[in-house]
Coordinates of C-alpha atoms in Angstrom, one line a residue:
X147 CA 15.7 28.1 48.5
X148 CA 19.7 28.0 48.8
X149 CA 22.2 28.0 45.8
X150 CA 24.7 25.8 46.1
X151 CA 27.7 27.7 45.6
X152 CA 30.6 26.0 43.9
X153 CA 32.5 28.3 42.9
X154 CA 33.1 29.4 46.4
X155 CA 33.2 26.0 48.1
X156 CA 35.9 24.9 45.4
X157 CA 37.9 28.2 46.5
X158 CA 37.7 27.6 49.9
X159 CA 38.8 24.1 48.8
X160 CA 41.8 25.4 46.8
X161 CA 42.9 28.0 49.9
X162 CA 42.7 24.6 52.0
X163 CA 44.8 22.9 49.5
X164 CA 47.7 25.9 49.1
X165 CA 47.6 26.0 52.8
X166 CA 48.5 22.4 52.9
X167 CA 51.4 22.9 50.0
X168 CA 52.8 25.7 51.5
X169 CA 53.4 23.6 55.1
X170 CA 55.0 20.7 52.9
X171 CA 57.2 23.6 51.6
X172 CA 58.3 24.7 55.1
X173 CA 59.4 21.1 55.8
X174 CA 61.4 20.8 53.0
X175 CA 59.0 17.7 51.4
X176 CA 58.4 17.4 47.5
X177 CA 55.3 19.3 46.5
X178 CA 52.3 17.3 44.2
X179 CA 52.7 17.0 40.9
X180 CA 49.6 16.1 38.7
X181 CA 50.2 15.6 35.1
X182 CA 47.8 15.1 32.3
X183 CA 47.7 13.8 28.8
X184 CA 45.7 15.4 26.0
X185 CA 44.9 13.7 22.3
X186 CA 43.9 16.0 19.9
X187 CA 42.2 19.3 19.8
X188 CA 38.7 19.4 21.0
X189 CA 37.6 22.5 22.2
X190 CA 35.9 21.7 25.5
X191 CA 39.0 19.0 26.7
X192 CA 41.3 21.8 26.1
X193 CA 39.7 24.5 28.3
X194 CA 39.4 21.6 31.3
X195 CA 42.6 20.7 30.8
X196 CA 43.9 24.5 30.9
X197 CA 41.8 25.2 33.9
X198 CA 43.4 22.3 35.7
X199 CA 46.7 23.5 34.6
X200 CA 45.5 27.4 36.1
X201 CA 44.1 25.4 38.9
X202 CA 47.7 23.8 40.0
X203 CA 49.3 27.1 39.9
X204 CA 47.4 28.4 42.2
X205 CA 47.6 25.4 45.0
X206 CA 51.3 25.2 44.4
X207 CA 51.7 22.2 42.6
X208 CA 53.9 21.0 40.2
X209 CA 52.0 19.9 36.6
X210 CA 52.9 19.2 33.2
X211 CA 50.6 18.8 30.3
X212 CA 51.3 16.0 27.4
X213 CA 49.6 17.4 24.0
X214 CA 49.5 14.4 21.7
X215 CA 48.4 14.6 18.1
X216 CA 44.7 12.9 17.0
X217 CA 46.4 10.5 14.7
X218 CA 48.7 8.5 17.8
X219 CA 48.2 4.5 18.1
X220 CA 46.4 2.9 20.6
X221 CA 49.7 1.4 21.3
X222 CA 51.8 4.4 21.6
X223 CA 49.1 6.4 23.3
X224 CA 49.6 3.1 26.3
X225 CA 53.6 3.0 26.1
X226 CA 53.1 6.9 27.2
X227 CA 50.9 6.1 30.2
X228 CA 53.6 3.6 31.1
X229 CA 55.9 5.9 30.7
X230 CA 54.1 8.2 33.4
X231 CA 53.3 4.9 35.5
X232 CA 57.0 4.6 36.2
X233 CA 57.8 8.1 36.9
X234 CA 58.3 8.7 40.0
X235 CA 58.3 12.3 40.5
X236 CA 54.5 12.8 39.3
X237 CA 52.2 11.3 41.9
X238 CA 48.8 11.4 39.8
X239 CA 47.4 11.7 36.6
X240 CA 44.1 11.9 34.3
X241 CA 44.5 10.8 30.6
X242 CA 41.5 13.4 29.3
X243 CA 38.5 12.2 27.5
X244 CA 37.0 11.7 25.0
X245 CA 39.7 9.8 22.8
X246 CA 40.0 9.4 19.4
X247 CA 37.6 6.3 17.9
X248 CA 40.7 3.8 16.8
X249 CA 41.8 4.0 20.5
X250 CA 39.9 1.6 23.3
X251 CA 39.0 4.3 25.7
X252 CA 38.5 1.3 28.3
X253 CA 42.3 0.1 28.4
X254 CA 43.6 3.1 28.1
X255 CA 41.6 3.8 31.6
X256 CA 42.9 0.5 32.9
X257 CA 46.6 0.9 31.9
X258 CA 46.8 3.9 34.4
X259 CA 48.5 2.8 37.7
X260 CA 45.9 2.5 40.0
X261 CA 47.7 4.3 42.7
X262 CA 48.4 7.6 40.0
X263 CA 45.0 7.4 39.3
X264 CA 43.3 10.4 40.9
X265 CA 40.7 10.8 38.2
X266 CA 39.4 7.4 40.2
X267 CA 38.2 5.4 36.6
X268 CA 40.4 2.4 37.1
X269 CA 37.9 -1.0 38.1
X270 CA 40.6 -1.4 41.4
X271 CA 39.9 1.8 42.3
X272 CA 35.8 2.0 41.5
X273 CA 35.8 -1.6 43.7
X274 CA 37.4 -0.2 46.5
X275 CA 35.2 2.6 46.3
X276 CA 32.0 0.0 46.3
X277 CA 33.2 -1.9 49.0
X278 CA 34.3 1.5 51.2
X279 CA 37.3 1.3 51.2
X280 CA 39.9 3.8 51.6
X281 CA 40.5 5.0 47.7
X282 CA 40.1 7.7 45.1
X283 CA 36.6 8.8 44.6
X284 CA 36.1 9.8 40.7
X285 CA 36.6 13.5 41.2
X286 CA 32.9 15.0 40.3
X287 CA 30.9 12.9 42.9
X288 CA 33.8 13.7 45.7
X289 CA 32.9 17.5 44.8
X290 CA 29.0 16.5 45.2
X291 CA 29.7 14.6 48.0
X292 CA 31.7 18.0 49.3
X293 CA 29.1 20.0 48.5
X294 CA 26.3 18.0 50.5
X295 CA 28.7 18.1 53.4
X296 CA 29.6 21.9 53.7
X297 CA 26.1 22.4 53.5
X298 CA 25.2 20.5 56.5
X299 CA 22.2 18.8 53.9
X300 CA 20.7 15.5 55.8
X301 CA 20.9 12.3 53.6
X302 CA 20.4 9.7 56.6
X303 CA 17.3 7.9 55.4
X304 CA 16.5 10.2 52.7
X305 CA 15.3 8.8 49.2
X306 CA 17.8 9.9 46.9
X307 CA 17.3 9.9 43.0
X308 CA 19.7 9.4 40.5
X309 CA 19.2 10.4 37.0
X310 CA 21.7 8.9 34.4
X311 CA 24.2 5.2 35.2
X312 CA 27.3 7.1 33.8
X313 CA 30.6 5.1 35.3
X314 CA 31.2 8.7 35.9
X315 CA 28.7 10.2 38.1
X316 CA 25.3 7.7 37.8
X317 CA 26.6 4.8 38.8
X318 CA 29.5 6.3 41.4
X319 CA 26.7 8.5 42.7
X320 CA 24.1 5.5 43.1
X321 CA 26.6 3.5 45.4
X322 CA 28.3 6.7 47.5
X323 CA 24.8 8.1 48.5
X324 CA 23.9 4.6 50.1
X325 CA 26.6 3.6 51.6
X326 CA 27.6 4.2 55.6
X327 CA 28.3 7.3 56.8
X328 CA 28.1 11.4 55.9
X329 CA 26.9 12.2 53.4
X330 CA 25.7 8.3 52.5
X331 CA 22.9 6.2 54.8
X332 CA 20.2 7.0 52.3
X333 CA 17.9 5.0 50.1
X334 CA 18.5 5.1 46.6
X335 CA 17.1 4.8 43.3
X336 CA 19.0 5.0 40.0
X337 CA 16.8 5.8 37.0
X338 CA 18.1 5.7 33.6
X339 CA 16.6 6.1 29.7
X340 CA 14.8 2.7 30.1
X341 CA 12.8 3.9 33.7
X342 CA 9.1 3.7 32.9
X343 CA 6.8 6.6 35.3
X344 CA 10.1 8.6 35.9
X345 CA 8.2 11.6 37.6
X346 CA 6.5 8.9 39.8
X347 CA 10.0 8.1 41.2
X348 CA 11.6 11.8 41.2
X349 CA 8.5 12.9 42.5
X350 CA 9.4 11.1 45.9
X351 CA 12.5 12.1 46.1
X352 CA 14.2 13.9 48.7
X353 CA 17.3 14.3 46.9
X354 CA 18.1 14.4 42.9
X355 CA 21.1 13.6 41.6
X356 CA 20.7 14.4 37.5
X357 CA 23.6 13.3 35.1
X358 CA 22.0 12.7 31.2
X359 CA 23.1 16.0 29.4
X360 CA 19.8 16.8 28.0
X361 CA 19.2 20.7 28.8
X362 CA 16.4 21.2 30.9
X363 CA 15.0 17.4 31.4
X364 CA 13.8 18.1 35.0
X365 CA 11.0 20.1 35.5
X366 CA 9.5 21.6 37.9
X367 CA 6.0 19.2 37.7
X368 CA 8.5 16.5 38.8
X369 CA 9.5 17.0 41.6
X370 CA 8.0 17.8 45.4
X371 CA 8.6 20.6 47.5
X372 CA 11.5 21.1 49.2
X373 CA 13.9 18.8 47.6
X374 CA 17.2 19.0 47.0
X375 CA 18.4 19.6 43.7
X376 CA 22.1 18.5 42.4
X377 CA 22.7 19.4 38.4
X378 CA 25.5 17.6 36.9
X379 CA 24.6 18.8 33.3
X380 CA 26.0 21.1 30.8
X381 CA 25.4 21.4 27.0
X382 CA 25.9 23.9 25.1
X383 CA 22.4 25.5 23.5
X384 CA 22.6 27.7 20.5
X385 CA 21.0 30.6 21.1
X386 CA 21.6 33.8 18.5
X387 CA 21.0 36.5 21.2
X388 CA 23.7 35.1 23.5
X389 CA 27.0 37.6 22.9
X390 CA 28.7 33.8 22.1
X391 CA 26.2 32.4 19.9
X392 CA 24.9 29.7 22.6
X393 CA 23.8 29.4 26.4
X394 CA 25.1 27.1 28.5
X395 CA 22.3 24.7 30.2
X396 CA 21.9 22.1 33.2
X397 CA 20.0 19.0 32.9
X398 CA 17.1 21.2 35.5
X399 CA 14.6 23.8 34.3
X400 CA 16.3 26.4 36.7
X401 CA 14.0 28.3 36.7
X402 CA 10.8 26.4 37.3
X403 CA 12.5 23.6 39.9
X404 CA 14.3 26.1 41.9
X405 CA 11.0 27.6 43.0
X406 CA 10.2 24.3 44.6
X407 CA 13.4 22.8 45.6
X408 CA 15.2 23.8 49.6
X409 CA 18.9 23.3 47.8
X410 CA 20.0 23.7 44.5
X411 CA 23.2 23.8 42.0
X412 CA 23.4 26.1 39.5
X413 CA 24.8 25.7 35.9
X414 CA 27.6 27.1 35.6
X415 CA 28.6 27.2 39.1
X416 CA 27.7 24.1 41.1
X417 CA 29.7 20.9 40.6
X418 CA 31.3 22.1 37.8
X419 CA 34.2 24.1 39.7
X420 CA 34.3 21.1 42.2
X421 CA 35.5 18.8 39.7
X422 CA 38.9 20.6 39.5
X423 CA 39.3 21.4 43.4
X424 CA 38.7 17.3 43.8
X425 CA 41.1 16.0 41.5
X426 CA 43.9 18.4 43.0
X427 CA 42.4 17.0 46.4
X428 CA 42.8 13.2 44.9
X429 CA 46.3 14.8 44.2
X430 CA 47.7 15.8 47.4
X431 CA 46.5 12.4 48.8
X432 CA 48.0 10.3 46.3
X433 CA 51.5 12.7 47.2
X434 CA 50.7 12.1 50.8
X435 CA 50.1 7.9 50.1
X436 CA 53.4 8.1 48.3
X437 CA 55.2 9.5 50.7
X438 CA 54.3 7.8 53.4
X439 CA 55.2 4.5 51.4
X440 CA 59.0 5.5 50.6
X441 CA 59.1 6.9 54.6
X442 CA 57.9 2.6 55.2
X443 CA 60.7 1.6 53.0
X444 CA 63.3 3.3 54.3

């Protein structure tokens, strides 16, 4: 069995990226700039947004961080994203969820310029994306993609399983994995909370994708040697003999699966550190698509 290290893939990933920045910085060119707006003060959102923040320091980029209070309107919440839309020096950013209840998280997502938006949640972008086309991929199935790719893993007529139809990860996941190319050409089969005989359908998988955020919902029963295991999960368990007061869990019963299972992610450690190095990815190509535009125009 081989972990599937992502915390060192999504280094390698940021070295690539610094490498990149520091070229652009020889030749005189502007550097990325990814920006990122933040309403109110849940724990979790803050400590992605701060590690995104961390995460552009380190590759060079430029970012800025907009903290906005819980109370804003849906209305002024959209006349900031404008306000970013039409800024010209930042070439990509993520508007961080989840949002407050009085604002429509959906038009929110479809107010941001589909060209800035690198988190890859706009419908112009997700079509594209359906249809192969050149576009941003939401950033946590790029970093699984990624992953499935360093590691040389086949997926050419394999029968991939996806647990969970997230717009997010399910859903994205469903469509990347079948369509043509590397890593893509296999068969799939997305399961959700209405899939009747579910181990019947991960126990022929060659490939699992999980995405429901219930701590330890695949077992080891369920699946069939060898298989390839990708954890998108993470939920905080209480646990009073943790140092913290909790554990943090994947959606697979580590433990048990990853006696069976060739490949697997661990939790923390597998996709969640690609989910960073991917945006900042989506980020230097959205500052690479901008440039070449004004270059066009001039």
């Amino acid at each position: 069995m081989t972990i599937l290290d992502g915390k060192k893939v999504s280094n390698d990933i940021k070295d690539e990226i610094a490498a990149e920045v520091a070229k652009m910085k020889k030749r005189g060119e502007k550097v990325p700039h990814l920006a990122a707006i933040i309403v109110g003060k849940d724990g979790a959102s803050m400590t992605y947004v701060n590690s995104k923040v961390k995460a552009c320091e380190r590759v060079g980029f430029e970012s800025s961080l907009y903290r906005l209070p819980n109370t804003i309107s849906e209305l002024e919440l959209l006349d900031k994203i404008e306000e970013l839309n039409q800024n010209d020096d930042i070439d990509g950013f993520i508007v961080q969820l989840p949002l407050p209840p009085q604002i429509n998280t959906q038009k929110v997502l479809n107010a941001v310029d589909p060209d800035k938006d690198v988190d890859g949640f706009h419908p112009t972008n997700f079509g594209k994306m359906a249809l192969d086309m050149t576009t941003f991929i939401p950033a946590t199935p790029f970093g699984i993609l990624e992953l499935l790719e360093r590691y040389d893993i086949p997926t050419k007529g394999k029968h991939t399983v996806v647990i969970g139809r997230s717009y997010i990860v399910g859903r994205p996941m469903s469509i990347l994995m079948g369509r043509s190319g590397f890593p893509g050409n296999s068969t799939v089969t997305l399961t959700h909370e209405f899939t009747k005989n579910i181990t019947q359908v991960t126990s022929q998988a060659d490939i699992i994708i999980i995405a429901v955020g219930i701590p330890d919902f695949l077992k080891g029963e369920m699946i069939k040697d060898d298989a390839v295991i990708i954890d998108v999960g993470i939920t905080r368990v209480p646990d009073e003999n943790a140092e913290r007061g909790y554990v943090i869990k994947g959606d697979v019963d580590f433990d048990n699966v990853s006696k069976r299972a060739s490949y697997i992610t661990p939790v923390p450690g597998g996709v969640g550190p690609m989910t960073v190095s991917m945006l900042l990815k989506n980020t230097l190509l959205a500052r690479e698509r901008h440039r070449k535009r004004a270059s066009e125009l001039k």
